[in-house]
Coordinates of C-alpha atoms in Angstrom, one line a residue:
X11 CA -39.7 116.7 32.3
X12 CA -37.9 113.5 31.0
X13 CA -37.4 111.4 33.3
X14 CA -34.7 107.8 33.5
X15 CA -36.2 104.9 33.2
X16 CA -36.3 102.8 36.2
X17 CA -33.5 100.3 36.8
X18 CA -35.0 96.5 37.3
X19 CA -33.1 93.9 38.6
X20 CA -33.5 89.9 38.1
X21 CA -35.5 88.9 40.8
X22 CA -34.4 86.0 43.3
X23 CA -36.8 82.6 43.0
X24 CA -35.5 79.8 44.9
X25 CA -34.7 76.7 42.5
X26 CA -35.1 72.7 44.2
X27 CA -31.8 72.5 45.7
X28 CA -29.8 74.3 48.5
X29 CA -31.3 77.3 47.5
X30 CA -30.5 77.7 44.4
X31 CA -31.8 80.4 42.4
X32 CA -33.8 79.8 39.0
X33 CA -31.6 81.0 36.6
X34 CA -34.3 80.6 33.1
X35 CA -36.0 83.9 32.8
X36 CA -39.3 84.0 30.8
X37 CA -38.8 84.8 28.1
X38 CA -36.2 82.2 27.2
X39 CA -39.0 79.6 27.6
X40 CA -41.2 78.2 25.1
X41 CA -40.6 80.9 22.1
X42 CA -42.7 79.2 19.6
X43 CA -46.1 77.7 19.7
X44 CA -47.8 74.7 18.2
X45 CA -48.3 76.0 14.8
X46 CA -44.5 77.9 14.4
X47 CA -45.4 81.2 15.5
X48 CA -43.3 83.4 18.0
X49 CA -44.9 84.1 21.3
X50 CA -45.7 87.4 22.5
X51 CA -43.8 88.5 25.8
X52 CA -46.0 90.9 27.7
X53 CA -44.7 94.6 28.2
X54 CA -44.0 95.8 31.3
X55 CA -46.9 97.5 31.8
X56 CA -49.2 94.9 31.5
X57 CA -46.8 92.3 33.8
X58 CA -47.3 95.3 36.0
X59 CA -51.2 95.7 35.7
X60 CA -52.2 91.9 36.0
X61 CA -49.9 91.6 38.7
X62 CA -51.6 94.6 41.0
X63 CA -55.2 94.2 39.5
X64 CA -55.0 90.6 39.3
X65 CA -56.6 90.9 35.4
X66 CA -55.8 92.5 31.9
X67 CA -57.3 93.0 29.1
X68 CA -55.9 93.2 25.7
X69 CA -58.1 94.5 22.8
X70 CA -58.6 93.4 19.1
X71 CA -55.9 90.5 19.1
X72 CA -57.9 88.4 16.3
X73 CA -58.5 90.0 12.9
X74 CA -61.7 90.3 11.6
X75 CA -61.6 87.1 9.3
X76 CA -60.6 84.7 12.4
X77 CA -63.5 86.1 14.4
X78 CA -65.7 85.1 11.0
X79 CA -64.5 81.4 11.2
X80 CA -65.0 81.1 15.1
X81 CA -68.1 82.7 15.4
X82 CA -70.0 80.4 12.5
X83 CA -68.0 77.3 13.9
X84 CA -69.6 78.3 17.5
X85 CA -72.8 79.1 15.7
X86 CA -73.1 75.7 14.3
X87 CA -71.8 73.7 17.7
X88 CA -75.0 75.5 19.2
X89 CA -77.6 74.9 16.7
X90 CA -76.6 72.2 14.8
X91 CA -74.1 69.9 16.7
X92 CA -74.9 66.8 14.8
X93 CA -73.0 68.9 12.1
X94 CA -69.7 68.9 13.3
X95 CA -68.0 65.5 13.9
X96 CA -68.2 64.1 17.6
X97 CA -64.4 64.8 18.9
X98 CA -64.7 68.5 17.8
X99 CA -67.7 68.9 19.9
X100 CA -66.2 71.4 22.2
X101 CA -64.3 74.4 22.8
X102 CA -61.4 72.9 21.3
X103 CA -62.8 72.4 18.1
X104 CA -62.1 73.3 14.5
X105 CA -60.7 76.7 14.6
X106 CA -60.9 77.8 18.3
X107 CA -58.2 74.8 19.0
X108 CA -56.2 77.9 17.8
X109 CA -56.7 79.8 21.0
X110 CA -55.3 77.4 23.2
X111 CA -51.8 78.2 22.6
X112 CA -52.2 81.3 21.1
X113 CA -48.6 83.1 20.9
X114 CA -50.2 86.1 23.2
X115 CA -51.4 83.6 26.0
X116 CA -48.2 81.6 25.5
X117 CA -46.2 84.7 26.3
X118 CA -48.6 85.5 29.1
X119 CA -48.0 82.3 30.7
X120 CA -44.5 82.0 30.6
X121 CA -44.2 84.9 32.9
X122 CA -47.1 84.0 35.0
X123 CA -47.7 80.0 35.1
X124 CA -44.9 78.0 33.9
X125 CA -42.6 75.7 35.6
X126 CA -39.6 76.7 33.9
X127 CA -37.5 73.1 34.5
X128 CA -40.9 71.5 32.2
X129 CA -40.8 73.7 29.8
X130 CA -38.8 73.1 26.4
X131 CA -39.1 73.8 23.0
X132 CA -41.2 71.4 22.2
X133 CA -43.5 71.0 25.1
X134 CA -45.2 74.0 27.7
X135 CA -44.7 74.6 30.9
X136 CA -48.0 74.5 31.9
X137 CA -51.4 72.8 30.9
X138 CA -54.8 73.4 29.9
X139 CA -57.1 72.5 32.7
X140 CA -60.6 73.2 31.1
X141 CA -62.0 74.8 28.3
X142 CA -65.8 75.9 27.4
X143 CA -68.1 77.8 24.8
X144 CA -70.2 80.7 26.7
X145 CA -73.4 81.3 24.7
X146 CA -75.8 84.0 25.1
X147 CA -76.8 86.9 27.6
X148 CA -77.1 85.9 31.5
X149 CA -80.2 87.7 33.0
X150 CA -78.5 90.5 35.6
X151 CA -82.3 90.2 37.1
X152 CA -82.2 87.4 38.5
X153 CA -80.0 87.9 40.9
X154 CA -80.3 84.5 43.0
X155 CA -78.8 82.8 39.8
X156 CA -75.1 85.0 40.9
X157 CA -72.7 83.5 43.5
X158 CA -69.7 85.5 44.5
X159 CA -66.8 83.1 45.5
X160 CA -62.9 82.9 45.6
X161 CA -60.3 85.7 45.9
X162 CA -57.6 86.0 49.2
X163 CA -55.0 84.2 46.7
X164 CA -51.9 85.4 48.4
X165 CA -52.5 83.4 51.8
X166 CA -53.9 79.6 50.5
X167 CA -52.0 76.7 50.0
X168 CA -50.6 75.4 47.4
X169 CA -53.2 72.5 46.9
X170 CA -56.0 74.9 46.6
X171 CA -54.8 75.8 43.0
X172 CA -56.8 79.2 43.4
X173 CA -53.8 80.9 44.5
X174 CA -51.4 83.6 43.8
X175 CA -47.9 84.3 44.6
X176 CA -45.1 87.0 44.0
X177 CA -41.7 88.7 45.2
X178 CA -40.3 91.8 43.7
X179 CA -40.2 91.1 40.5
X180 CA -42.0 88.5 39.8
X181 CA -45.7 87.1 39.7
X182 CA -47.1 83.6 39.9
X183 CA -51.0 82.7 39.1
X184 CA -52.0 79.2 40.0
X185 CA -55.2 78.6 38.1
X186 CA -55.3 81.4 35.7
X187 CA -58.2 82.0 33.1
X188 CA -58.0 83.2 29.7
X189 CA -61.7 85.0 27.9
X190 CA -61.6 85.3 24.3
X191 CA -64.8 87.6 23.2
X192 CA -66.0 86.8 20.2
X193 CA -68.3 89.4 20.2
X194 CA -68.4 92.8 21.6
X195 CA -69.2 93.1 25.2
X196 CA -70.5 95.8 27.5
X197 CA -72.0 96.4 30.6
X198 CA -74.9 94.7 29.1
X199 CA -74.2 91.7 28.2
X200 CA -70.9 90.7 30.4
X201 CA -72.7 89.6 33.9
X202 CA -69.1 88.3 34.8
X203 CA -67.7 90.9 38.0
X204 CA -64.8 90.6 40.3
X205 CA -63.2 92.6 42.4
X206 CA -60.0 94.3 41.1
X207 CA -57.2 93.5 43.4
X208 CA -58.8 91.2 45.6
X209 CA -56.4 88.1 44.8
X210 CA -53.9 89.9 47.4
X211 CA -56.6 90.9 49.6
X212 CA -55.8 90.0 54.3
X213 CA -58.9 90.7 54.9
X214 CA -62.2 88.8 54.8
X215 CA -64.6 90.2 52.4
X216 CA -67.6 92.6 53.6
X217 CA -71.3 91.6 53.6
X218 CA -71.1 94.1 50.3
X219 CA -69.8 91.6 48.2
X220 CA -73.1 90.0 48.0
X221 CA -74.6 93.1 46.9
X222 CA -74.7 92.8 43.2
X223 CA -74.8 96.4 42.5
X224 CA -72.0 97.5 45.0
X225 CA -69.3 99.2 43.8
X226 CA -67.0 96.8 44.9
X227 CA -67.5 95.2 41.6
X228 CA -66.1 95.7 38.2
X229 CA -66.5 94.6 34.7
X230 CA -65.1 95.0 31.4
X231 CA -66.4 96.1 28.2
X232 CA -64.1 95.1 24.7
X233 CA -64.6 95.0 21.5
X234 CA -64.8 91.4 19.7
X235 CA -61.4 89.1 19.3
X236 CA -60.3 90.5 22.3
X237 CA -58.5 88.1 25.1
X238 CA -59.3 89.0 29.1
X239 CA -56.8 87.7 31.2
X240 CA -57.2 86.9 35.3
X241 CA -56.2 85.0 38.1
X242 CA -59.4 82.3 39.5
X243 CA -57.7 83.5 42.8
X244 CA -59.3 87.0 42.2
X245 CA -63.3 87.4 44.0
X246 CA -65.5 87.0 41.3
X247 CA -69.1 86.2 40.3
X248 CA -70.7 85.5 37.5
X249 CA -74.1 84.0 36.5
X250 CA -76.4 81.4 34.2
X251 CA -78.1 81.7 31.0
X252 CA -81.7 82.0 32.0
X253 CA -84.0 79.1 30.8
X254 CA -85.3 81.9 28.4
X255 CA -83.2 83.2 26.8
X256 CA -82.8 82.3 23.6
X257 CA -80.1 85.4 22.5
X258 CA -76.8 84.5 21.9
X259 CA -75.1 88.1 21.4
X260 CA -72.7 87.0 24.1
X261 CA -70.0 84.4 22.1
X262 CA -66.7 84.1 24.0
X263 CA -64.4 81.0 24.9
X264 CA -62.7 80.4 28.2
X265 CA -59.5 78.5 28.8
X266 CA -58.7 77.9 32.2
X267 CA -54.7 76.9 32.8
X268 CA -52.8 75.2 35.6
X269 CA -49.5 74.6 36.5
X270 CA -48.4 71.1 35.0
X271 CA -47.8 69.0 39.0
X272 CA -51.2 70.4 39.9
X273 CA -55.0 69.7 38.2
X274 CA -58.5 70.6 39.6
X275 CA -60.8 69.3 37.7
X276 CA -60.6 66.1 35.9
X277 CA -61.6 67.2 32.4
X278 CA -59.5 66.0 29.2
X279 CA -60.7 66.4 26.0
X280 CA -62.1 63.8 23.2
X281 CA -59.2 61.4 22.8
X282 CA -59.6 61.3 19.1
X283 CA -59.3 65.4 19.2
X284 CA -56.0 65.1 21.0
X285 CA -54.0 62.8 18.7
X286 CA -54.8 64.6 16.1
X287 CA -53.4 67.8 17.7
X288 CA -49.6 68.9 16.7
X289 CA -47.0 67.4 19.4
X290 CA -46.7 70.5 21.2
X291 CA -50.0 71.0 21.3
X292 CA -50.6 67.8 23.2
X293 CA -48.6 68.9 25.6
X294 CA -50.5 71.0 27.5
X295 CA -53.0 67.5 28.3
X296 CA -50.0 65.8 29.9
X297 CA -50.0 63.7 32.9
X298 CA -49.9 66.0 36.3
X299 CA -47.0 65.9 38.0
X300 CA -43.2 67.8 37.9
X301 CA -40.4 65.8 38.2
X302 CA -38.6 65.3 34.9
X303 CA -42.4 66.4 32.9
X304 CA -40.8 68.0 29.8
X305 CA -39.5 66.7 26.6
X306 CA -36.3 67.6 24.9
X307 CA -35.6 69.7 27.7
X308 CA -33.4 70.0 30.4
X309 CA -34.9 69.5 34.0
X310 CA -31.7 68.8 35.3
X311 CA -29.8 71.4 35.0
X312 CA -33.2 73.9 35.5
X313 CA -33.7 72.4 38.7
X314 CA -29.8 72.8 39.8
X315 CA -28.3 75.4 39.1
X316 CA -25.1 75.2 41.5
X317 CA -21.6 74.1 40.5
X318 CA -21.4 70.0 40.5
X319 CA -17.8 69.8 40.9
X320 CA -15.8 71.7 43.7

């Protein structure tokens, strides 16, 4: 049986003024990223899966010869960082400065993160918070080394940052975390778990979260270049790289984003690194706040979308 496909309509998000409605959709933000290429705009299915499971992942987005150049560059940040000049010391260096602004995650955010009245063509509507390198295999048997924390997104306040927000329609991640797996990862070797769902949970969590082996918690498994999406609103726990371990199977890099009038940690990254970044690029290390934080845009009109004259 065919069957129509179902009608959408705009949804309603109040703008500043007199309730106003935002009248920018997604997609007709930032369509470019730092190095010229279109962003991707997420299908409907996957707007629809992050926004009920509060994560999505999105196989073999890097082809094999990118995952060559980050891998040895990763490789030689771990064993031989005298190697690589001081201000690329970091999960921003050399090639992986690439995934910050990938065109996927730029497409992803749009819908998800940004502020559309400080977002233009040549700046983002959102920032990078924190980036980091995850080396290795964390020992699932040590199990005091794991800390479950977070999720109940849809009830905290806005300061929090770990928060989560939606209307029909539409779906808003505050602090919102982007995985790219360098390597291929199973059950094994990915000791990262959350709880699928949890970021709109009402109810306080059972004493079975701190079970590590309760069914509660889920994982993922991907094969290497691929980019796992989630809200930090979402329950999770994760743990450390034992003292002895010395395997570093496990390669990935994690970008976590915020919303551009709102930071949580105070992290920024070499200052010789950044002005050596491309404009747009930069961007997404601008000072925190929203009024009138977007260049070459037009927070004016974004922000009032009502008739000036009657």
């Amino acid at each position: 049986m065919a069957y129509k496909e179902l009608a959408t309509k705009k949804p309603f998000i109040v703008n500043k003024n007199l309730g106003s409605p935002v009248e920018v959709e997604p997609e007709e933000l930032t369509q470019t990223n730092a190095d010229g290429l279109p962003v991707v705009i997420p299908t409907q299915k996957q707007k629809y899966d992050f926004d009920r499971k509060g994560w999505l992942l999105i196989p073999n987005i890097l082809s094999g010869a990118e995952i060559v150049e980050m891998r040895e560059f990763c490789e030689r940040l771990n064993a031989e960082p005298d190697s690589i000049p001081e201000p690329q010391r970091c999960a921003l260096g050399g090639p992986l400065q690439r995934l910050a602004d990938h065109p996927v995650v730029v497409g992803f955010l749009n819908e998800f993160l940004a502020y559309p009245p400080a977002a233009s063509e040549d700046c983002y509507g959102f920032r990078l918070e924190e980036t980091e390198m995850i080396f290795g295999v964390e020992d699932k048997k040590v199990k005091n080394q794991f800390t479950s924390q977070k999720g109940n997104g849809l009830f905290r306040l806005p300061g929090d940052s770990h928060i989560y927000r939606c209307v029909p329609g539409r779906g808003w991640s505050g602090l919102t975390r982007a995985i790219w797996e360098l390597s291929e990862v199973n059950a094994e070797t990915n000791s990262f778990q959350f709880i699928t769902g949890s970021h709109k949970a009402a109810y306080t969590a059972p004493q079975a979260v701190h079970n590590l082996n309760s069914p509660l918690w889920d994982t993922y498994e991907c094969p290497p270049g691929s980019l796992f999406l989630l809200t930090e609103s979402i329950t999770q726990m994760h743990g450390q790289a034992t003292s002895n371990s010395t395997s570093i199977d496990r390669m990935s890099v994690s970008n976590l984003y915020n919303t551009v009038a709102s930071r949580w940690s105070n992290w920024m990254p070499h200052p010789e690194l950044l002005e050596a970044m491309p404009s747009k690029r930069q961007t997404l290390f601008r000072e925190t706040y929203a009024g009138g934080n977007v260049i070459n845009g037009d927070f004016g009109n974004r922000t009032s979308a009502y008739p000036m004259q009657i």
